[in-house]
Coordinates of C-alpha atoms in Angstrom, one line a residue:
M24 CA 29.8 6.8 -0.9
K25 CA 28.6 3.9 1.2
T26 CA 30.7 0.9 2.1
D27 CA 29.6 -2.5 1.1
A28 CA 27.9 -3.1 4.4
T29 CA 25.7 -5.9 3.1
S30 CA 28.5 -8.2 2.0
K31 CA 30.6 -7.4 5.1
S32 CA 27.6 -8.3 7.4
A33 CA 26.9 -11.6 5.6
E34 CA 30.4 -12.7 4.6
N35 CA 31.4 -16.0 6.2
K36 CA 28.2 -16.0 8.2
H37 CA 25.1 -18.1 8.5
V38 CA 22.2 -16.2 7.0
V39 CA 18.6 -17.3 7.3
V40 CA 15.9 -15.8 5.1
I41 CA 12.4 -16.1 6.4
G42 CA 9.7 -16.2 3.7
L43 CA 10.0 -16.6 0.0
G44 CA 7.8 -15.0 -2.7
M45 CA 9.0 -12.0 -4.7
T46 CA 10.7 -10.3 -1.7
G47 CA 12.3 -13.3 -0.2
L48 CA 13.7 -14.4 -3.6
S49 CA 15.1 -10.9 -4.1
V50 CA 16.9 -11.2 -0.8
V51 CA 18.4 -14.5 -1.6
N52 CA 19.7 -13.4 -5.0
H53 CA 21.1 -10.3 -3.5
L54 CA 23.0 -12.1 -0.8
V55 CA 24.3 -14.8 -3.2
A56 CA 25.6 -12.0 -5.5
K57 CA 27.2 -10.0 -2.7
S58 CA 28.5 -12.7 -0.3
D59 CA 30.5 -15.5 -1.9
N60 CA 31.3 -17.2 1.4
A61 CA 27.9 -16.8 3.2
S62 CA 25.8 -19.9 4.1
I63 CA 22.3 -19.0 3.1
R64 CA 19.2 -20.9 4.1
V65 CA 15.5 -20.2 3.7
I66 CA 12.6 -21.0 6.0
D67 CA 9.0 -20.8 4.8
T68 CA 6.1 -22.1 6.9
R69 CA 4.1 -22.7 3.7
D70 CA 4.2 -26.3 2.2
N71 CA 4.8 -25.0 -1.3
P72 CA 6.2 -21.5 -1.1
P73 CA 6.2 -19.4 -4.3
G74 CA 9.7 -19.1 -5.8
A75 CA 11.0 -22.3 -4.4
D76 CA 11.8 -23.6 -7.9
K77 CA 13.9 -20.5 -8.6
L78 CA 16.3 -20.8 -5.6
P79 CA 20.0 -21.3 -6.4
P80 CA 21.2 -24.9 -5.9
N81 CA 23.5 -24.0 -3.0
V82 CA 20.6 -22.5 -0.9
D83 CA 18.7 -24.9 1.3
L84 CA 15.0 -24.6 1.9
H85 CA 13.0 -25.8 4.9
A86 CA 9.2 -25.5 4.0
G87 CA 6.1 -26.3 5.9
G88 CA 7.1 -25.0 9.4
W89 CA 9.9 -23.5 11.4
N90 CA 13.4 -24.9 11.8
M91 CA 14.6 -23.6 15.1
A92 CA 18.0 -25.2 14.8
W93 CA 18.6 -23.2 11.6
L94 CA 17.2 -20.1 13.1
L95 CA 19.1 -20.1 16.4
D96 CA 22.3 -21.0 14.5
A97 CA 22.1 -17.9 12.3
D98 CA 24.3 -14.8 12.5
L99 CA 21.9 -12.8 10.5
I100 CA 18.1 -13.2 9.9
V101 CA 16.4 -11.4 7.0
A102 CA 12.7 -11.6 7.8
S103 CA 9.7 -11.1 5.5
P104 CA 7.6 -8.0 6.3
G105 CA 4.7 -10.4 6.8
I106 CA 6.3 -12.1 9.8
A107 CA 5.8 -10.0 13.0
L108 CA 8.8 -9.5 15.2
A109 CA 6.6 -10.6 18.1
T110 CA 6.4 -14.1 16.5
P111 CA 7.7 -16.5 19.3
E112 CA 10.3 -17.9 17.0
L113 CA 11.8 -14.5 16.1
K114 CA 11.6 -13.4 19.7
A115 CA 13.7 -16.4 20.7
A116 CA 16.3 -15.4 18.1
A117 CA 16.3 -11.8 19.2
E118 CA 16.8 -12.8 22.8
K119 CA 19.9 -14.7 21.7
G120 CA 21.2 -11.5 20.2
I121 CA 20.8 -12.5 16.6
E122 CA 20.4 -9.5 14.2
I123 CA 17.1 -9.4 12.5
V124 CA 16.6 -7.1 9.5
G125 CA 14.3 -6.8 6.4
D126 CA 14.9 -6.4 2.7
I127 CA 14.8 -2.6 3.0
E128 CA 17.6 -2.6 5.5
L129 CA 19.8 -4.5 3.1
F130 CA 18.8 -2.1 0.3
A131 CA 19.8 0.8 2.6
R132 CA 23.2 -0.6 3.2
D133 CA 24.0 -0.7 -0.5
V134 CA 22.1 2.1 -2.2
T135 CA 24.1 5.2 -3.3
A136 CA 21.5 7.3 -5.1
P137 CA 18.9 9.6 -3.5
V138 CA 15.9 7.9 -2.0
I139 CA 12.4 9.1 -1.3
G140 CA 10.2 7.2 1.1
I141 CA 6.4 7.2 1.5
T142 CA 4.4 5.6 4.3
G143 CA 0.9 6.1 5.7
S144 CA -2.3 4.1 6.2
N145 CA -3.8 5.1 2.9
G146 CA -2.6 6.7 -0.3
K147 CA 1.0 5.6 -0.2
S148 CA 0.8 3.6 -3.4
T149 CA -0.7 6.5 -5.3
V150 CA 1.9 9.0 -4.0
T151 CA 4.7 6.6 -4.7
S152 CA 3.5 6.1 -8.3
L153 CA 2.8 9.8 -8.9
V154 CA 6.2 10.9 -7.7
G155 CA 7.7 8.2 -10.0
E156 CA 5.7 9.7 -12.9
M157 CA 6.9 13.2 -12.0
A158 CA 10.5 11.9 -12.1
K159 CA 10.0 10.1 -15.5
A160 CA 8.4 13.3 -17.0
A161 CA 11.6 15.1 -15.9
G162 CA 13.8 12.5 -17.7
V163 CA 15.1 11.0 -14.5
N164 CA 16.1 7.4 -14.5
V165 CA 13.9 6.4 -11.5
G166 CA 13.2 3.1 -9.8
V167 CA 9.8 2.8 -8.1
G168 CA 9.1 -0.1 -5.8
G169 CA 9.4 -1.4 -2.2
N170 CA 6.0 -2.3 -0.9
I171 CA 4.6 -1.8 -4.5
G172 CA 5.8 -3.2 -7.8
F173 CA 9.4 -4.1 -7.8
A174 CA 11.3 -5.5 -4.8
A175 CA 13.7 -2.8 -3.6
L176 CA 16.8 -5.1 -3.9
D177 CA 16.0 -6.1 -7.5
M178 CA 16.0 -2.4 -8.5
L179 CA 19.6 -1.9 -7.4
A180 CA 20.8 -3.9 -10.5
Y181 CA 19.5 -1.1 -12.7
D182 CA 21.7 1.7 -11.2
H183 CA 18.8 4.3 -11.0
D184 CA 19.6 7.9 -10.3
L185 CA 16.6 8.1 -7.9
Y186 CA 14.6 5.5 -5.9
V187 CA 11.0 6.1 -4.8
L188 CA 9.9 3.5 -2.2
E189 CA 6.5 2.7 -0.7
L190 CA 7.3 1.6 2.9
S191 CA 4.9 -0.3 5.0
S192 CA 4.9 -0.2 8.8
F193 CA 6.1 -3.8 8.7
Q194 CA 9.1 -2.9 6.6
L195 CA 10.0 0.1 8.7
E196 CA 10.1 -2.2 11.8
T197 CA 13.2 -3.9 10.5
T198 CA 14.9 -0.8 8.9
S199 CA 17.2 1.5 10.7
S200 CA 19.8 3.0 8.3
L201 CA 17.8 4.2 5.2
D202 CA 19.3 7.6 4.6
M203 CA 16.5 9.3 2.6
T204 CA 16.6 12.7 1.0
A205 CA 12.9 13.2 1.8
S206 CA 10.1 11.1 3.3
V207 CA 6.4 11.5 4.1
F208 CA 4.0 10.1 6.6
L209 CA 0.7 10.7 4.8
N210 CA -2.0 9.8 7.4
L211 CA -2.9 7.4 10.2
S212 CA -6.0 5.4 10.5
E213 CA -6.9 2.1 12.1
D214 CA -5.3 -0.9 10.4
H215 CA -3.4 -4.0 11.2
M216 CA -4.8 -4.2 14.7
D217 CA -4.3 -7.9 14.5
R218 CA -0.5 -7.2 14.5
Y219 CA -0.1 -4.1 16.7
D220 CA -0.8 -3.5 20.4
G221 CA -3.1 -0.6 19.7
M222 CA -3.0 2.6 17.6
D223 CA 0.0 4.1 19.3
D224 CA 2.1 1.0 18.6
Y225 CA 1.1 1.2 15.0
R226 CA 1.9 4.9 14.8
Q227 CA 5.3 4.4 16.3
A228 CA 6.2 1.9 13.6
K229 CA 5.2 4.5 11.0
L230 CA 7.2 7.3 12.7
R231 CA 10.4 5.3 12.3
I232 CA 10.5 6.8 8.8
Y233 CA 11.4 10.2 10.2
D234 CA 14.5 8.7 12.0
Q235 CA 16.0 8.0 8.6
T236 CA 15.4 11.1 6.5
Q237 CA 16.9 14.6 5.8
L238 CA 13.5 16.2 5.2
A239 CA 10.3 15.0 6.9
V240 CA 7.0 15.9 5.2
W241 CA 3.8 15.6 7.3
N242 CA 0.1 16.2 7.0
Q243 CA -1.3 19.3 8.7
D244 CA -4.8 17.7 8.6
D245 CA -3.6 14.6 10.6
I246 CA -1.7 15.6 13.7
Q247 CA -0.7 12.0 14.3
T248 CA 1.8 12.4 11.4
Q249 CA 3.6 15.4 12.8
A250 CA 7.4 15.3 12.5
P251 CA 9.6 15.9 15.6
A252 CA 10.1 19.5 16.5
N253 CA 13.9 19.3 16.1
Q254 CA 13.7 17.9 12.6
C255 CA 13.9 19.6 9.2
A256 CA 10.3 19.4 8.1
E257 CA 7.7 20.7 5.7
S258 CA 4.0 20.1 5.7
F259 CA 1.0 19.9 3.4
G260 CA -2.7 20.4 4.1
F261 CA -5.9 21.8 2.6
S262 CA -5.7 25.1 4.6
Q263 CA -2.2 25.3 6.0
G264 CA 1.3 24.2 5.4
E265 CA 4.0 24.9 2.8
Y266 CA 2.0 23.0 0.3
T267 CA -1.7 23.9 0.4
L268 CA -4.8 25.1 -1.4
T269 CA -5.6 28.8 -2.2
L270 CA -8.2 30.6 -4.3
H271 CA -6.6 31.9 -7.5
Q272 CA -8.3 33.3 -10.6
G273 CA -11.7 32.4 -9.0
A274 CA -10.8 28.7 -8.5
E275 CA -9.0 26.4 -6.1
W276 CA -5.3 25.9 -6.9
L277 CA -2.5 23.7 -5.6
T278 CA 0.0 26.1 -4.0
A279 CA 3.7 25.6 -3.2
K280 CA 5.2 28.0 -0.6
G281 CA 2.8 30.7 -1.6
E282 CA 3.0 30.2 -5.3
P283 CA -0.1 29.0 -7.2
I284 CA 0.9 26.0 -9.3
M285 CA -2.1 24.6 -11.1
A286 CA -5.9 24.4 -10.7
V287 CA -7.3 21.5 -8.7
S288 CA -9.7 20.9 -11.6
D289 CA -6.8 20.0 -13.8
I290 CA -5.7 17.0 -11.7
A291 CA -6.4 13.7 -13.5
L292 CA -6.9 11.8 -10.2
V293 CA -10.4 11.6 -8.8
G294 CA -11.4 12.4 -5.2
R295 CA -10.6 14.9 -2.5
H296 CA -8.0 12.5 -0.9
N297 CA -6.0 12.6 -4.1
V298 CA -5.8 16.4 -3.9
A299 CA -3.9 15.9 -0.7
N300 CA -1.8 13.2 -2.4
C301 CA -0.8 15.7 -5.1
L302 CA 0.3 18.2 -2.4
A303 CA 2.5 15.6 -0.7
S304 CA 3.9 14.5 -4.0
M305 CA 4.9 18.1 -4.9
A306 CA 6.8 18.4 -1.6
L307 CA 8.7 15.2 -2.2
A308 CA 9.5 16.1 -5.9
D309 CA 10.7 19.6 -4.9
A310 CA 13.1 18.0 -2.3
V311 CA 15.0 16.1 -5.0
G312 CA 14.9 18.8 -7.7
I313 CA 12.2 17.5 -10.0
D314 CA 11.2 20.6 -12.1
R315 CA 7.7 22.1 -11.8
A316 CA 6.7 21.5 -15.4
A317 CA 7.3 17.8 -15.0
Q318 CA 5.3 17.7 -11.8
C319 CA 2.3 19.4 -13.4
Q320 CA 2.5 17.2 -16.5
A321 CA 2.3 14.1 -14.3
M322 CA -0.6 15.4 -12.2
R323 CA -2.5 16.3 -15.4
E324 CA -1.9 12.8 -17.0
Y325 CA -1.7 10.3 -14.1
C326 CA -5.1 8.6 -13.7
G327 CA -4.2 6.3 -10.8
L328 CA -3.4 2.6 -10.2
P329 CA -5.6 -0.4 -10.8
H330 CA -7.9 -1.4 -7.9
R331 CA -8.0 2.3 -6.6
C332 CA -11.5 3.6 -7.5
Q333 CA -11.0 2.1 -11.0
Q334 CA -14.1 2.1 -13.3
V335 CA -14.0 -1.3 -14.9
L336 CA -17.4 -1.4 -16.6
E337 CA -20.4 0.7 -17.6
H338 CA -23.4 -1.4 -18.6
R339 CA -26.9 0.0 -19.2
G340 CA -26.1 3.1 -17.3
V341 CA -24.7 1.2 -14.3
L342 CA -21.1 1.9 -13.2
W343 CA -19.0 -0.9 -11.8
V344 CA -16.1 0.5 -9.8
N345 CA -13.2 -1.5 -8.4
D346 CA -11.7 -0.1 -5.2
S347 CA -10.3 -3.4 -3.9
K348 CA -7.2 -1.6 -2.5
A349 CA -9.5 -0.3 0.2
T350 CA -8.3 -2.7 2.8
N351 CA -9.3 -0.6 5.9
P352 CA -12.2 1.6 6.9
A353 CA -10.4 4.9 6.2
S354 CA -9.8 3.8 2.6
T355 CA -13.5 3.2 2.1
L356 CA -14.3 6.5 3.7
A357 CA -12.0 8.2 1.2
A358 CA -13.8 6.5 -1.7
L359 CA -17.1 7.7 -0.3
D360 CA -16.0 11.3 0.4
G361 CA -17.9 13.7 -1.8
L362 CA -19.5 10.9 -3.8
Q363 CA -22.5 12.1 -5.8
L364 CA -24.7 9.9 -8.0
P365 CA -27.9 10.3 -9.9
G366 CA -29.0 7.0 -8.6
K367 CA -28.3 4.5 -5.8
L368 CA -25.0 3.2 -4.5
H369 CA -24.6 -0.6 -4.2
L370 CA -21.6 -0.9 -1.8
L371 CA -19.8 -4.2 -1.4
V372 CA -17.9 -4.5 1.9
G373 CA -16.3 -7.4 3.9
G374 CA -13.4 -9.8 4.0
D375 CA -10.7 -10.1 6.7
G376 CA -11.3 -7.1 9.0
K377 CA -7.9 -7.4 10.7
G378 CA -9.5 -6.5 14.0
A379 CA -10.7 -3.1 12.8
E380 CA -13.8 -1.2 14.0
F381 CA -16.2 -0.1 11.3
S382 CA -18.6 2.3 13.1
S383 CA -16.9 5.3 11.4
L384 CA -18.7 4.3 8.2
K385 CA -22.1 4.6 9.7
P386 CA -22.7 8.4 9.5
V387 CA -21.3 8.5 6.0
L388 CA -23.6 5.7 4.8
A389 CA -26.6 7.4 6.5
A390 CA -26.1 10.4 4.2
L391 CA -26.1 8.2 1.0
D392 CA -28.8 6.4 -0.9
V393 CA -27.1 3.1 -0.5
T394 CA -27.7 -0.6 -0.3
L395 CA -24.9 -2.3 1.7
Y396 CA -23.8 -5.8 0.7
C397 CA -21.8 -7.6 3.4
Y398 CA -19.8 -10.6 2.5
G399 CA -16.8 -12.7 3.7
R400 CA -15.5 -13.8 7.1
D401 CA -16.3 -10.6 8.9
R402 CA -19.5 -9.8 7.2
Q403 CA -21.5 -9.6 10.4
A404 CA -19.3 -6.8 11.6
F405 CA -20.9 -4.5 9.0
S406 CA -24.6 -5.6 9.4
N407 CA -25.5 -2.9 12.0
L408 CA -24.3 0.0 9.8
V409 CA -27.5 0.3 7.8
S410 CA -31.1 -0.8 8.5
S411 CA -31.5 -3.4 5.8
P412 CA -28.1 -4.9 4.8
V413 CA -27.7 -7.7 2.3
V414 CA -25.6 -10.3 4.1
V415 CA -24.1 -13.1 2.0
E416 CA -21.1 -15.4 2.1
T417 CA -19.1 -14.5 -1.0
M418 CA -18.4 -11.4 -3.1
Q419 CA -19.8 -13.0 -6.2
Q420 CA -23.1 -13.7 -4.4
A421 CA -23.2 -10.0 -3.5
M422 CA -22.5 -9.0 -7.1
D423 CA -25.3 -11.3 -8.4
I424 CA -27.9 -9.5 -6.2
A425 CA -26.5 -6.1 -7.0
A426 CA -26.6 -6.8 -10.7
E427 CA -30.3 -7.7 -10.5
A428 CA -31.1 -4.6 -8.4
A429 CA -29.0 -1.9 -10.1
K430 CA -30.7 0.6 -12.5
S431 CA -29.3 3.3 -14.8
G432 CA -27.6 6.0 -12.8
D433 CA -26.5 3.5 -10.1
M434 CA -23.0 2.5 -9.1
V435 CA -21.8 -0.9 -7.9
L436 CA -18.7 -0.1 -5.8
L437 CA -16.3 -2.7 -4.4
S438 CA -14.6 -0.9 -1.5
P439 CA -14.3 -3.7 1.1
A440 CA -12.7 -1.9 4.1
C441 CA -11.0 -5.3 4.7
A442 CA -8.1 -7.4 3.6
S443 CA -8.8 -10.1 1.1
F444 CA -7.1 -13.1 2.6
D445 CA -10.2 -14.9 3.8
Q446 CA -11.3 -15.6 0.2
F447 CA -8.6 -14.3 -2.2
T448 CA -4.8 -14.4 -2.5
N449 CA -4.5 -10.6 -2.3
F450 CA -6.4 -7.5 -3.1
M451 CA -5.3 -7.6 -6.7
V452 CA -6.8 -11.0 -7.3
R453 CA -10.0 -9.8 -5.5
G454 CA -10.2 -6.7 -7.8
D455 CA -9.5 -8.7 -10.9
T456 CA -12.2 -11.2 -9.9
F457 CA -14.6 -8.4 -9.4
A458 CA -13.9 -6.9 -12.8
E459 CA -14.1 -10.2 -14.6
Y460 CA -17.2 -11.3 -12.9
A461 CA -18.9 -8.0 -13.5
K462 CA -18.5 -8.5 -17.2
T463 CA -19.7 -12.1 -17.0
I464 CA -22.9 -11.4 -15.1
T465 CA -23.8 -8.3 -17.1
E466 CA -23.3 -10.2 -20.4
Y467 CA -25.4 -13.1 -19.0
N468 CA -28.2 -10.7 -17.8
A469 CA -28.2 -9.0 -21.3
K470 CA -28.6 -12.4 -23.0
E471 CA -31.4 -13.3 -20.6
T472 CA -33.2 -10.1 -21.4
V473 CA -32.9 -10.7 -25.1
A474 CA -34.2 -14.3 -24.7
E475 CA -37.3 -13.1 -22.8

């Protein structure tokens, strides 16, 4: 049983929480509940931070910039994952010896039930949700959250028997004592280059997950995820690993430690990348004793999350597909992998590229019958990937042109390979806007056709 480390570390101390929103508010509420005598202050550089109206009356807020006097007077700083440790203000606090943690570290100090952790450049939301569905199918009282859904600290109030956490590299940077039963590093591809000093720096942040786990699960098809040689580890992969694919009864089957489990064709999720996600999920579920029948039930029934290759509309034979969660080139490559259409692909890309390089998309696009629509802040970075791109300012402008050009058998796919922050609050708002606008323009075009 863990000691109440959170309250001990905050009791009678000055604590500064940096960043509000869902996570910041969960931190404040947790500290208020656990530490009667702590002085808690919040700094948010936004003028009107979300959640400000929900702060307890005894918690002071400084909005619209930094308050260095508060920061340097702190005994403990709890920083939002969105604030880099390299930020000059945080570096100044670190140089003074002030402890800087994140919400996951506070969660780690109080959680008593088993924890599963999932990180990776792509697929972590799907694996987190799928393992959660496996646990639910087995009748386990499971909490699913972290970088997806519920804030980790909020889930502690429900006294779950198992926690499944999606963990970003940003969260792992400020976490050091999360004792997980099992964790996985799914894959590594270029992302967040605006925050990290190259790919190795990004990889090292992800590898921190293995420092805090009893069983490390890694991807045989991505050597960058390999667990240390001295660690208890298992692996998954299409052709090798404890969890792999084999031919059985004339078909391809998911196989666990040599035992065929179920046919790949029975998986509800679409795409080759999701076969790998199922293998990883099985390894994690086995580590915490989720029975095989429940695992298979979840894999047969779970169709995925919104904004992940989600069909939102079929109109006159044209499919409109929302893959707004594709916030880096590797995610878009996964969406295109094995894609076969009777007609043309109308692919919408662009947004905030986060310093990424998009040349990896060029050979894949060359093999497809595709019209490429480039929009957003970094639209010009895509313009050399095909011979005749459509370059516009906004996603809606791209959709207008695609709607006019698309014919029966075609697909209009939003898979931006970029973050959304240049034009949208987040990828969910971008995806919802795509879905809503697709319905609007198709209905309008249908009325125009009738009028003619």
